[in-house]
């Protein structure tokens, strides 16, 4: 098939290389002209680790229209906080014969993306799908060289409209056998584990990060106390699922399903996961662990909690802490229900329709 991959960071390069190695036609886009220049100079993407091979791409470009022209499937592999602007940019060029997959959508990604392209002139929208997380755990040694440390064993995927998930999942069954079709985007959006395991340890290690200490994010940065807070914030998320009648997965269960990690506690699971070994903590607090996971993870979860009258003191506290540390108001900048295209009563009706 013909793929356009939007985003040439670690995940995007890995996705493009993986699809090419499977024999598909791949175009790779990034808005960073210098990154595109470096990738063009190298001409190929080398994958090492859990996936090995040297991949040739059909096109590497900073022009988004070129990247999606003639493509059947558009794999968006960018941070979730860029989905809004990206949807505006893509809106004039998208059509109903395509599928857009957000890898991942985080919480509310597909809803925000569909609402935004419709607001900006896309009147015959494609299927918008989202995964709950990025399939690959990967890092880049240099432009065009990707170390793949892990591939998740299972990955939930859902679509808008919901009834298109069987068609969408069938397209990917030979490419990504890990994809597990879910009834609707509540499952993928509410099983966003980055919102649990990124903001809490980052903010509770803020002193180490700001004093330029180098440490393993999971192995050293997650203590038993920090893991306990992660588990508490996860319980608030699970309460939302219970109120909506959606059977969600706990972090502990997810570690087993996705990575095969058998553990008795969240602390043990996060610190013994082999796919996390060697992942360093961010070098600054302006990291996607906050700038992505707070507005596109914690904020929409907190908005849902408020709508459902669920107390979420830990979630709210970490949003406020991130606001204070980064000097930004994520209650305004994040994915509120209004940003997703709903007023409160409308969202209640939407839940009834897709549940």
PDB file of C-alpha atoms in Angstrom, residues 1 10 41 48 100 104 117 126 219-220 233 283-284 288 308 333 337:
ATOM      1  CA  UNK A   1       0.000   0.000   0.000  1.00  0.00           C
ATOM      2  CA  UNK A  10      12.318   8.724  16.465  1.00  0.00           C
ATOM      3  CA  UNK A  41      21.675  13.285   2.778  1.00  0.00           C
ATOM      4  CA  UNK A  48      18.653  -1.841  14.650  1.00  0.00           C
ATOM      5  CA  UNK A 100      -5.580   8.817   8.983  1.00  0.00           C
ATOM      6  CA  UNK A 104      -0.976   7.538  19.223  1.00  0.00           C
ATOM      7  CA  UNK A 117     -10.566  19.211   9.862  1.00  0.00           C
ATOM      8  CA  UNK A 126     -11.384  10.237   5.848  1.00  0.00           C
ATOM      9  CA  UNK A 219      15.174   2.512  36.640  1.00  0.00           C
ATOM     10  CA  UNK A 220      16.336   5.443  38.796  1.00  0.00           C
ATOM     11  CA  UNK A 233      -3.645   8.717  39.455  1.00  0.00           C
ATOM     12  CA  UNK A 283      17.309  16.998  30.121  1.00  0.00           C
ATOM     13  CA  UNK A 284      14.842  19.828  30.740  1.00  0.00           C
ATOM     14  CA  UNK A 288       6.928  16.096  25.845  1.00  0.00           C
ATOM     15  CA  UNK A 308     -19.119  12.766  35.561  1.00  0.00           C
ATOM     16  CA  UNK A 333      -4.552  25.269  26.203  1.00  0.00           C
ATOM     17  CA  UNK A 337     -14.459  19.049  25.910  1.00  0.00           C
TER      18      UNK A 337
END
